[in-house]
CSV table of C-alpha atoms in Angstrom, one decimal:
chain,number,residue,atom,x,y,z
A,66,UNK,CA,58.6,102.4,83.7
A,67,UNK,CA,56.8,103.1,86.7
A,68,UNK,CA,57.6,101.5,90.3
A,69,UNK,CA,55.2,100.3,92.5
A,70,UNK,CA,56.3,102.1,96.2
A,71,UNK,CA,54.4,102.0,99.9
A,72,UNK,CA,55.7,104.8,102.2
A,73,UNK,CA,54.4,104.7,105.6
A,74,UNK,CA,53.6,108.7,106.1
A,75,UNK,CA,52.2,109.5,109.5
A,76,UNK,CA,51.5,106.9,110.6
A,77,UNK,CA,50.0,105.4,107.5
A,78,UNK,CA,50.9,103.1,105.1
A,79,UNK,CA,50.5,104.2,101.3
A,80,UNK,CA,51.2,102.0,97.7
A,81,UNK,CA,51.5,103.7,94.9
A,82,UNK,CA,52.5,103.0,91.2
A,83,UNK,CA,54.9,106.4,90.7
A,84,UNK,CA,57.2,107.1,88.4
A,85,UNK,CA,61.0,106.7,88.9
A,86,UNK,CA,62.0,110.1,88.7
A,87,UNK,CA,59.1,111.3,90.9
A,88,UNK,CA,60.7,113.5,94.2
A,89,UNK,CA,59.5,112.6,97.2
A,90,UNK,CA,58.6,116.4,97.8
A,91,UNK,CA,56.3,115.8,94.2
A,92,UNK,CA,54.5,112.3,95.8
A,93,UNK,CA,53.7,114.2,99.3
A,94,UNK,CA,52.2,117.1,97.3
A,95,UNK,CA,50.6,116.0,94.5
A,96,UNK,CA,50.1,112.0,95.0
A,97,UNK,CA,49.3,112.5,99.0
A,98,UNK,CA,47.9,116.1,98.9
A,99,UNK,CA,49.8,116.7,101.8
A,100,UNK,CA,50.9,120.2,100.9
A,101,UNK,CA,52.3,121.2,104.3
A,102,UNK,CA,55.7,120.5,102.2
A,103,UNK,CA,57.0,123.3,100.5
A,104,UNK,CA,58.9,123.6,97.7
A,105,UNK,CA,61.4,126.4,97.6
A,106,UNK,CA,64.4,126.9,96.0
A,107,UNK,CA,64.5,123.0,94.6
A,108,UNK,CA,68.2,122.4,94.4
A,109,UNK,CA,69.1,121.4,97.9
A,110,UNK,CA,69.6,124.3,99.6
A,111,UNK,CA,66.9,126.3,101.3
A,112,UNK,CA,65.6,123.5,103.3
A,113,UNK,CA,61.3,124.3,102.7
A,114,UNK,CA,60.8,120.5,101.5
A,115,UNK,CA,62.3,119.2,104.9
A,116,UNK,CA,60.6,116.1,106.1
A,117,UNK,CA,62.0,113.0,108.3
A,118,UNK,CA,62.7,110.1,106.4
A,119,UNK,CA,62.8,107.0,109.3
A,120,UNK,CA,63.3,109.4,111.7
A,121,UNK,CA,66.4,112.0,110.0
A,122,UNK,CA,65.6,115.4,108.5
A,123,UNK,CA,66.1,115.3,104.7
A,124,UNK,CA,65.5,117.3,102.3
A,125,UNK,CA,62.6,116.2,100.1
A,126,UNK,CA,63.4,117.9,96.9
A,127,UNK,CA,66.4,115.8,96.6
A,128,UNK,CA,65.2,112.2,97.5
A,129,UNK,CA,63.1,110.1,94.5
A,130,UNK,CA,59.9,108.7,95.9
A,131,UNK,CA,61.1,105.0,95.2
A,132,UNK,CA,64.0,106.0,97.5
A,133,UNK,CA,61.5,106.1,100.6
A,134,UNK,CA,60.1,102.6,99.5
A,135,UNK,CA,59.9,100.6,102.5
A,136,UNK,CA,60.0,103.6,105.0
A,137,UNK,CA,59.1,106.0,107.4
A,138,UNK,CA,58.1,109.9,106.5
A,139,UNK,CA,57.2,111.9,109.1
A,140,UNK,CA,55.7,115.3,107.4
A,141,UNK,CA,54.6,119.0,109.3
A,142,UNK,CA,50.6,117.6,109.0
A,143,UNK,CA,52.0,114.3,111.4
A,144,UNK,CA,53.4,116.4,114.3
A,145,UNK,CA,50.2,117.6,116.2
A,146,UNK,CA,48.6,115.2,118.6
A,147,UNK,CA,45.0,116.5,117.7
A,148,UNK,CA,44.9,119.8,118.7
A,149,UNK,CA,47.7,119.6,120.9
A,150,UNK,CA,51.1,121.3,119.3
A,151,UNK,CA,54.4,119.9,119.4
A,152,UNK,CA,56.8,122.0,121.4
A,153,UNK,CA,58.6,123.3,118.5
A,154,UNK,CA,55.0,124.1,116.8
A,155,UNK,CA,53.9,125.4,119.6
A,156,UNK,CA,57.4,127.6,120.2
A,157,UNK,CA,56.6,128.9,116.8
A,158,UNK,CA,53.1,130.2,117.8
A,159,UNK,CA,54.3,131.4,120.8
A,160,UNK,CA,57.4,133.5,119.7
A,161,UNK,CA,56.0,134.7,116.8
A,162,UNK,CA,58.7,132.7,114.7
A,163,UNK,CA,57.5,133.4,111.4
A,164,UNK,CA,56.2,136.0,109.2
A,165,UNK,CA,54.9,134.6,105.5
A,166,UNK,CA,55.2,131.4,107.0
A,167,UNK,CA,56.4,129.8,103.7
A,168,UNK,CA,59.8,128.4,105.3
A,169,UNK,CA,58.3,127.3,108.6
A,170,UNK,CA,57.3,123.5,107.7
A,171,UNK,CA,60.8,123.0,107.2
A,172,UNK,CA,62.2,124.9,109.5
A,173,UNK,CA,60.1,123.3,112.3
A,174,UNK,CA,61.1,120.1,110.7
A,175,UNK,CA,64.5,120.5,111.0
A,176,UNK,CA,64.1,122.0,114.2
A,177,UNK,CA,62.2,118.7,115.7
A,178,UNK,CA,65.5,116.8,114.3
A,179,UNK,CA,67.7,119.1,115.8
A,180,UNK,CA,66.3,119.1,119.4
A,181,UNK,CA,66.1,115.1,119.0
A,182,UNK,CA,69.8,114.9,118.6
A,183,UNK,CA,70.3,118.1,120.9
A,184,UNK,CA,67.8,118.6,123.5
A,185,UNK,CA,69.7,121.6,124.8
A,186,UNK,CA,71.0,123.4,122.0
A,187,UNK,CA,72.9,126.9,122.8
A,188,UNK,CA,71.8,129.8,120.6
A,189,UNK,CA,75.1,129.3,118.4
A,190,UNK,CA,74.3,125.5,118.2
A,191,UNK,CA,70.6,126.3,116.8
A,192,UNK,CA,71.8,128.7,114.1
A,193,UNK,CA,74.2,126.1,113.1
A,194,UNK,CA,71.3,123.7,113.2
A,195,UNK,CA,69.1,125.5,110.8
A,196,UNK,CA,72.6,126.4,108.6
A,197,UNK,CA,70.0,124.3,105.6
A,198,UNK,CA,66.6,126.3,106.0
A,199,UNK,CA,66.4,129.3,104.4
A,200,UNK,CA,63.8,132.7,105.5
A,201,UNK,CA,64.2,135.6,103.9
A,202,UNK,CA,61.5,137.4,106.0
A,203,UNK,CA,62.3,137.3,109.8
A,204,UNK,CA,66.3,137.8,110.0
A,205,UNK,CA,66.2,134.2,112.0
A,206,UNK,CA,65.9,136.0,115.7
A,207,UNK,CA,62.3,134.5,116.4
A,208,UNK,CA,62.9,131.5,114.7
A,209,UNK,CA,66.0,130.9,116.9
A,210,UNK,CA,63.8,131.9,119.9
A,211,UNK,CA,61.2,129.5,119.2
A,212,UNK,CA,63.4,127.1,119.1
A,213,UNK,CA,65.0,127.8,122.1
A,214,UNK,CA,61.2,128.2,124.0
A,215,UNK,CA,60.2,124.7,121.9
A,216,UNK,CA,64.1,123.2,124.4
A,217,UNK,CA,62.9,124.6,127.2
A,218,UNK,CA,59.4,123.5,126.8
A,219,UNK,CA,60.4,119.8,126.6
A,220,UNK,CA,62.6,119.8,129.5
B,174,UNK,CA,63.0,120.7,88.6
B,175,UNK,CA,62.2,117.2,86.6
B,176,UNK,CA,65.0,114.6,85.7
B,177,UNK,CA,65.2,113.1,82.6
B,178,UNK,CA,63.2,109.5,82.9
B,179,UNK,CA,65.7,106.4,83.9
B,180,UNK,CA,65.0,103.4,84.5
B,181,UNK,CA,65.5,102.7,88.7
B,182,UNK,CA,67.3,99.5,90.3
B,183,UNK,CA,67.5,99.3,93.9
B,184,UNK,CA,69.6,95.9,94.2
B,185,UNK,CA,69.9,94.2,97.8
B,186,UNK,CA,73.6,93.0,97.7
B,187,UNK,CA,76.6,94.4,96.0
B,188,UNK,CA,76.7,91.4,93.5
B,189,UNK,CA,73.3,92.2,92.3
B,190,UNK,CA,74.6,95.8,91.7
B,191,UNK,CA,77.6,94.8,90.4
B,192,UNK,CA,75.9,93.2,88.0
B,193,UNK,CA,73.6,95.7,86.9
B,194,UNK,CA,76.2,98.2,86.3
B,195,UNK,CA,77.7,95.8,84.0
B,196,UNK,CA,74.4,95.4,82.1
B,197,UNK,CA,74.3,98.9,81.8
B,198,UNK,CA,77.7,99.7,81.2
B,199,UNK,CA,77.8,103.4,80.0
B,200,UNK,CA,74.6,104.0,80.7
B,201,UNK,CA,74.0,103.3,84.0
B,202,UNK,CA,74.8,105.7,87.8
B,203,UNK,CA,75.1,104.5,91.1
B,204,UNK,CA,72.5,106.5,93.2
B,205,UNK,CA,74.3,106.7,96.7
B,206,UNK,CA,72.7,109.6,99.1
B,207,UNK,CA,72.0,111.6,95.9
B,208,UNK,CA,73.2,114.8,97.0
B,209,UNK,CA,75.3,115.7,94.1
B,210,UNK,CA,73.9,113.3,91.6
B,211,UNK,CA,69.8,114.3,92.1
B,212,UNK,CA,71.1,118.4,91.6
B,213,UNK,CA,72.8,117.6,88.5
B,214,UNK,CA,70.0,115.8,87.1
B,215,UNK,CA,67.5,118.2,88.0
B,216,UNK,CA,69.5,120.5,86.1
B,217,UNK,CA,70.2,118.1,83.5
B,218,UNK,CA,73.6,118.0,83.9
B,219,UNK,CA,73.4,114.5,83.8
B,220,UNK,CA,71.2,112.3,82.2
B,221,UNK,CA,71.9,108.6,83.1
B,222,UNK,CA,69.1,106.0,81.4
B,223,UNK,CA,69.4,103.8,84.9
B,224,UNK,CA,69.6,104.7,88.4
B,225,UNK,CA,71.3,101.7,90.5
B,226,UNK,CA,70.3,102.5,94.0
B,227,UNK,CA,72.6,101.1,96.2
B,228,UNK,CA,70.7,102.3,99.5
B,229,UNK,CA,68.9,99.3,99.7
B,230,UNK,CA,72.0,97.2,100.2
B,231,UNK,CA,72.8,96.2,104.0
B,232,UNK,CA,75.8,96.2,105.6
B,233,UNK,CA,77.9,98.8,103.4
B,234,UNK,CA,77.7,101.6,106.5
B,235,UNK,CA,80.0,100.6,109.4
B,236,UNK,CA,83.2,102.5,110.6
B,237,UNK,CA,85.5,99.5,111.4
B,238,UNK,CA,88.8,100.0,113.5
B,239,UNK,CA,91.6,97.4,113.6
B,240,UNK,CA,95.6,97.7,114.5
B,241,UNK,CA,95.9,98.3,110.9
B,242,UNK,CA,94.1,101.7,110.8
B,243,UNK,CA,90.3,101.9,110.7
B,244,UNK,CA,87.7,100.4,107.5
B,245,UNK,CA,84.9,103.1,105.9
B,246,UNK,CA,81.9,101.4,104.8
B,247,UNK,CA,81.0,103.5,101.0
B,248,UNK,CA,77.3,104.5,102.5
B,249,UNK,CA,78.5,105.8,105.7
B,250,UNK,CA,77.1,109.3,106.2
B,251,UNK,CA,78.6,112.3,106.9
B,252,UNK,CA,76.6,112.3,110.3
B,253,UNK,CA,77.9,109.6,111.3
B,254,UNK,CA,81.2,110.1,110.9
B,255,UNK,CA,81.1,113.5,112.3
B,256,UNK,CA,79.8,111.7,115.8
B,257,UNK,CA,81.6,108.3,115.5
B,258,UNK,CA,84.5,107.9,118.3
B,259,UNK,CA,86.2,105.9,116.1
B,260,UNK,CA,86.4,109.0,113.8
B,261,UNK,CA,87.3,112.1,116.7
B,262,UNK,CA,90.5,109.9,118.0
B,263,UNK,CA,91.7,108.8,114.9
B,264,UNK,CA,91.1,111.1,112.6
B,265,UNK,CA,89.6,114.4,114.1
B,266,UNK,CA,90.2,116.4,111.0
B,267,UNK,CA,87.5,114.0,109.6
B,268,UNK,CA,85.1,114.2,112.0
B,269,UNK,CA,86.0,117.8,111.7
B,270,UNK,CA,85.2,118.0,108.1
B,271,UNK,CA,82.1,116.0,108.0
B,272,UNK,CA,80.5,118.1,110.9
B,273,UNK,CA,80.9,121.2,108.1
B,274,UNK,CA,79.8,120.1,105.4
B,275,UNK,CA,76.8,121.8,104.1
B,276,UNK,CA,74.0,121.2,106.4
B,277,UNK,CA,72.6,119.1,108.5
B,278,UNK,CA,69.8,117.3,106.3
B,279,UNK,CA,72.6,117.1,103.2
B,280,UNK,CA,75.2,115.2,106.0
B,281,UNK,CA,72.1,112.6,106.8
B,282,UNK,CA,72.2,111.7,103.7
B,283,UNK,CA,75.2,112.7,101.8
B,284,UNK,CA,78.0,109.3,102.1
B,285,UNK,CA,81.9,109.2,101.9
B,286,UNK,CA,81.6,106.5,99.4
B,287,UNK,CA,79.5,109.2,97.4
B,288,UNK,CA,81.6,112.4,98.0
B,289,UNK,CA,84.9,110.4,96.7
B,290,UNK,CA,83.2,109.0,93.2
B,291,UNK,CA,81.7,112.4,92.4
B,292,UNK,CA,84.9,114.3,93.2
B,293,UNK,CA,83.4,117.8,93.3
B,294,UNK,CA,86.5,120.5,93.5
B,295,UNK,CA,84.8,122.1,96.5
B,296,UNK,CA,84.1,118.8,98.2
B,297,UNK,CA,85.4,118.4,101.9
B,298,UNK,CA,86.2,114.8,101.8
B,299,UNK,CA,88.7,114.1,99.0
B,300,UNK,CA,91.0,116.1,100.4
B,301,UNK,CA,90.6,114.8,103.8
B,302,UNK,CA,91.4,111.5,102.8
B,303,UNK,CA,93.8,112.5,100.6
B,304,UNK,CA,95.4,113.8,103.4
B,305,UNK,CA,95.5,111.0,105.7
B,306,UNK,CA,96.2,108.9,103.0
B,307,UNK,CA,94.8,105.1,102.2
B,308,UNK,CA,92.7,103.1,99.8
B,309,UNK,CA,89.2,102.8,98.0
B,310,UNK,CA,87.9,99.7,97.6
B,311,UNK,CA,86.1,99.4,94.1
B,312,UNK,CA,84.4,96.4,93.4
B,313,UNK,CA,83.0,94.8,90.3
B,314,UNK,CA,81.2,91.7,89.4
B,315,UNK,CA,84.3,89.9,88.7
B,316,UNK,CA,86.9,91.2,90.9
B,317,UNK,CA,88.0,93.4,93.6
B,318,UNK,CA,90.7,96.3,93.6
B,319,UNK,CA,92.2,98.6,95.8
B,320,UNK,CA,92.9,101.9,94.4
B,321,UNK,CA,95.6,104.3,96.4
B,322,UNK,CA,93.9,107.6,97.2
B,323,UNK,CA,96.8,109.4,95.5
B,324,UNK,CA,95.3,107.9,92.4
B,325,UNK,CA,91.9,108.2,92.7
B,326,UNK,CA,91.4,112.2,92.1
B,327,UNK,CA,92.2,112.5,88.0
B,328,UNK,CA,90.7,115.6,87.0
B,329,UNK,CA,87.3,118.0,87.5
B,330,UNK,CA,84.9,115.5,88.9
B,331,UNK,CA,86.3,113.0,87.3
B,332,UNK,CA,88.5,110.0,89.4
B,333,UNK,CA,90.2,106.1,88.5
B,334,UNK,CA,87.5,104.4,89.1
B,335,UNK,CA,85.5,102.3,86.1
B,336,UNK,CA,81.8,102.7,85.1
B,337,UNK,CA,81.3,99.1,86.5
B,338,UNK,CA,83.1,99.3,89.9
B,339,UNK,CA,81.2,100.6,93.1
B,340,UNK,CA,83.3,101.7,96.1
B,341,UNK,CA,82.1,99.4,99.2
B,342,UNK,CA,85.0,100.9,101.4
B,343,UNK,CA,87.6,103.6,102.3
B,344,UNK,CA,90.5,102.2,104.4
B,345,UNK,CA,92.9,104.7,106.1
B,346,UNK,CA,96.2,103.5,108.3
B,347,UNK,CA,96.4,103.8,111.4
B,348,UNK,CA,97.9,107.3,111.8
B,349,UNK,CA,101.6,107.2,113.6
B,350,UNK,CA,102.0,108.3,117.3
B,351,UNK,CA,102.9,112.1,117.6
B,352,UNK,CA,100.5,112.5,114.5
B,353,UNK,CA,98.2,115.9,114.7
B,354,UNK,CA,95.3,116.6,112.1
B,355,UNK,CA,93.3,119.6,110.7
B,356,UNK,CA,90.6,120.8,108.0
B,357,UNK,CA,90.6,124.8,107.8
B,358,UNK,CA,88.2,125.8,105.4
B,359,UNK,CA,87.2,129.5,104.0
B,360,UNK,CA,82.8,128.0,102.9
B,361,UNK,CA,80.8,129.7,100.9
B,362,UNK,CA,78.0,131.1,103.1
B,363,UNK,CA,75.2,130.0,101.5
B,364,UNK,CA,76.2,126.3,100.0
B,365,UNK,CA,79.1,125.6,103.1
B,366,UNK,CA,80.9,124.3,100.2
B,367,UNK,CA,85.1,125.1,100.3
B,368,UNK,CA,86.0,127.9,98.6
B,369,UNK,CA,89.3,126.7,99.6
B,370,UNK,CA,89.9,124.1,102.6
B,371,UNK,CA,93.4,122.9,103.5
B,372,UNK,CA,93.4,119.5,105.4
B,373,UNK,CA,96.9,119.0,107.4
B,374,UNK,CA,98.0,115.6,108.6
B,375,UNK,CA,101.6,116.1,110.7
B,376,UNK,CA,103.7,113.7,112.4
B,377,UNK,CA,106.1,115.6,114.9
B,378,UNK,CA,109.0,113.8,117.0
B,379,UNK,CA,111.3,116.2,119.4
B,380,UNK,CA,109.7,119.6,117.6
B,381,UNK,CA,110.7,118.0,114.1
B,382,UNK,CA,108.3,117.1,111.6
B,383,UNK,CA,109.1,113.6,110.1
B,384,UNK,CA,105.9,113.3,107.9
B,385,UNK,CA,103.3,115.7,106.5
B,386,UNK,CA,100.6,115.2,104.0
B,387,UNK,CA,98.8,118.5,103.1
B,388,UNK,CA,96.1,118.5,100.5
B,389,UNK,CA,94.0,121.8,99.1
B,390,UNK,CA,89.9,121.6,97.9
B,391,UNK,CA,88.0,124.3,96.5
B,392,UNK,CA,90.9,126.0,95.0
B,393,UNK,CA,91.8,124.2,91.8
B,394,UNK,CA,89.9,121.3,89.8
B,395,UNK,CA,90.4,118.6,92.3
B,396,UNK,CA,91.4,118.0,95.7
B,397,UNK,CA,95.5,118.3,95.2
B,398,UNK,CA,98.3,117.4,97.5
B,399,UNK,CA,100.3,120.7,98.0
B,400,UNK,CA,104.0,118.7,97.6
B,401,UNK,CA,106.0,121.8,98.0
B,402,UNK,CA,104.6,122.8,101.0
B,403,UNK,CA,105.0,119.0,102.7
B,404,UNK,CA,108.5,119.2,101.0
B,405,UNK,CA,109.2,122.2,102.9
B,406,UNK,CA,108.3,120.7,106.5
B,407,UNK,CA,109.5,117.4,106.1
B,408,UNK,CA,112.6,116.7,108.1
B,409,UNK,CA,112.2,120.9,109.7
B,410,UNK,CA,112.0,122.0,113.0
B,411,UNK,CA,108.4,123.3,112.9
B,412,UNK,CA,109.6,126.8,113.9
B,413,UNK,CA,106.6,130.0,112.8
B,414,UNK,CA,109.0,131.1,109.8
B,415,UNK,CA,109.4,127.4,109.0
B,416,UNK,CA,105.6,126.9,108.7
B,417,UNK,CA,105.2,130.3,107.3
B,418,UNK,CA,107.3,129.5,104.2
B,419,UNK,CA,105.3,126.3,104.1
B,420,UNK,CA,102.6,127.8,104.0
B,421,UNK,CA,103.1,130.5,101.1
B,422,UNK,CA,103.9,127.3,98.6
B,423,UNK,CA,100.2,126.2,99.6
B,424,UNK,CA,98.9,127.0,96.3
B,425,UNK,CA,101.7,126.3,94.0
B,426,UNK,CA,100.7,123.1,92.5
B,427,UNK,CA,97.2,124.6,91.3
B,428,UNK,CA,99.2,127.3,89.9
B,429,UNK,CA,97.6,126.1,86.0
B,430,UNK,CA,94.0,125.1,87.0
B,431,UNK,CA,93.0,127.6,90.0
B,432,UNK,CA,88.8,128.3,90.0
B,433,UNK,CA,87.8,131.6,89.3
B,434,UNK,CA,83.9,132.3,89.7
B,435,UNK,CA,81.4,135.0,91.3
B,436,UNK,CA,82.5,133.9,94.7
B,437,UNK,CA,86.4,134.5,94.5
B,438,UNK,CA,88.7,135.2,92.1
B,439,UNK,CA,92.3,133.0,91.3
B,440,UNK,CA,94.0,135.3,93.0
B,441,UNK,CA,92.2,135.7,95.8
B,442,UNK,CA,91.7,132.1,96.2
B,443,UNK,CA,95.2,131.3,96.0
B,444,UNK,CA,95.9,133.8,98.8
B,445,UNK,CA,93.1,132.4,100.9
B,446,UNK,CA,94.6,128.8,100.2
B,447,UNK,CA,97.8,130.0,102.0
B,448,UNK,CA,96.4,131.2,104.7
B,449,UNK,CA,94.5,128.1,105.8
B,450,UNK,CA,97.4,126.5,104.8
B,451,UNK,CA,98.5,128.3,107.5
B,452,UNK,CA,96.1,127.7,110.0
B,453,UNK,CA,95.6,124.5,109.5
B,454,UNK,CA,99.6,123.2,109.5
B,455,UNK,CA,99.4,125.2,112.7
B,456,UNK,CA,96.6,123.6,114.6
B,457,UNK,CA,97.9,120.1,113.0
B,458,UNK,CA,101.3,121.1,115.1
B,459,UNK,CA,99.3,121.9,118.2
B,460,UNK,CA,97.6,118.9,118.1
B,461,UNK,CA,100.7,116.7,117.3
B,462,UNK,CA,101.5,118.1,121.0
């Protein structure tokens, strides 16, 4: 049985005939080729699959496509204005807050969320934030200082 | 990870669900955030032939206070809890315990409604509303019920309610004045879920405690009142060796069905339940004033 789904991704909308048990991680990827999502670990936990679904950080892995029927995603590939970075992209250049890179879609996902909620997030506040995304590279400290630059950059 | 295939519902009201599960009787989950059930079927764990979505339905989130206590929709999210108003003055151990549950994308999505029907033995909620005490609604096409909390919890991840009921609500009482609360949870680093967790709901008058309801996660196969240790306070002036004792018979009721794994052995577990028994009968006291 497949579903008949329009997700609004960016800005744009999208139908699509999927199949029930299609993740939405799966329809951005494969059906949308927008690949900015990563898939990590894939049972809820590291946090590379975050996207916002109508406007909340989620974790992509663990939402079916024909759950996001009728909404909003916001994906990394929708956050730059052109060539203009958002601040938490552009904390991320500037701090250095990565080092394979494979986490940092989802991390600066979560990150946009967090700042939304939290515009002024302590250092203990942004550790707690990003509790759900997982790097095994950078030991977190430029990832919380781009965070922190991405804050004060949106003042 | 792939699921098995099902066949997906996502009804608009809570008849039309209803319904459906009575269709599919047997066959048929409720799909609520997903953030226990989508795991377990990517690992195959479970295997249900039809998803009923019930995410689609308005008007089953809401956090409702009245003189009689305050009204849970099922769908409400652990975010919202954690930052509801309602929540911090009435119940600040729940607020408390929603703010740790995993992480922050798993508490936008992850419901109370949710948390109770799955019934995981390190879940957070169970045994904060076992603690405070009060009622899940469970409807089905035909009827309504209400089902007391202190019936709900039946085994490992398994509770009262029938394969054709949803929960639409969680009522708790109003809690009594001189009433303090507390969740003190040891997490697993990695998942945040309870390795144990002790949530303490304690009603002081003049330095005596005249009611206590203490209930333990993480530690045995379910979230489990700890009788003794209520027995012990009841009635006590809440003196440091009074609550100390209390404390020590934290564990006694899982005494048959305490978890072992890689992350903490019985023993340990049972030791660590004491403790946060402990802490958290403690900072119930302190906040009882």
């Amino acid at each position: 049985m497949s579903t008949e789904i329009t997700v609004t991704v960016n800005g744009t909308e999208h139908t699509a005939s999927v199949e029930p048990r299609l993740l939405l991680a799966h329809f951005l990827r494969d059906v949308l080729n927008l690949t900015g999502t990563h898939v990590g670990c894939d049972t809820s936990q590291c946090g590379a699959c975050t996207v916002h679904l109508n406007g909340e950080a989620v974790k992509s892995c663990t939402v079916f496509a024909v759950q996001a029927n009728g909404s909003e995603v916001t994906t990394v590939e929708g956050l730059a204005d052109g060539e203009s970075y958002s601040h938490v992209q552009q904390g991320f250049w500037d701090e250095h807050g990565l080092q394979c890179g494979f986490c940092t879609p989802g991390m600066i996902m979560t990150a946009e969320a967090l700042l939304k909620q939290n515009p002024n997030p302590s250092e203990e506040e942004i550790r707690a934030g990003i509790a759900g995304n997982y790097c095994r590279c950078t030991g977190y400290q430029n990832i919380v200082n781009a965070i922190g630059a991405a804050a004060k950059a949106g003042k | 990870m792939v699921t098995s295939n099902f066949d997906y519902f996502a009804p608009t009201s809570v008849d039309e669900a209803t319904s459906l599960l009575s269709r599919y009787r047997g066959e048929a989950k409720v799909l609520a955030g997903g953030h226990s059930l989508i795991p377990m079927m990517k690992l195959r764990l479970a295997e249900p032939g039809v998803l009923v979505d019930i995410g689609q339905i308005e008007g089953l989130s809401y956090i409702n206070e009245s003189s009689d206590g305050v009204a849970i929709g099922s769908m409400t999210t652990y975010r919202e809890m954690a930052n509801s108003s309602v929540i911090q003055s009435n119940y600040p151990l729940l607020a408390d315990a929603s703010a740790k549950v995993a992480d922050l994308q798993v508490r936008n999505r992850g419901t109370i409604g949710g948390s109770l029907a799955h019934s995981d033995p390190a879940g957070d909620i169970p045994a904060v509303i076992l603690a405070i005490g009060g009622n899940v609604v469970a409807r089905t096409r035909r009827s309504t019920r209400e089902i007391n909390i202190d019936r709900f919890q039946v085994d490992l991840l398994t509770t009262s309610l029938r394969d054709n009921e949803i929960i639409t609500e969680i009522k708790l009482p109003a809690l009594a004045s001189g009433t303090g609360t507390a969740y003190s949870k040891f997490h697993q680093p990695a998942s945040h879920y309870a390795i144990t967790g002790v949530a303490a709901v304690i009603t002081v008058s003049g330095g005596t405690c005249t009611d206590a309801r203490i209930a333990v996660t993480g530690a045995g196969d379910k979230a489990t009142r700890a009788r003794r240790t209520e027995r012990i306070l009841k009635g006590k002036e809440l003196t440091p060796a009074v609550i100390r004792r209390a404390a020590s018979r934290a564990a006694a009721e899982l005494e048959d069905s305490l978890n072992e794994d890689i992350h903490a052995s019985a023993e340990y577990r049972a030791h660590l339940t004491q403790v946060h028994a402990g802490y958290a009968i403690d900072q119930a006291v302190a906040a009882a004033g």
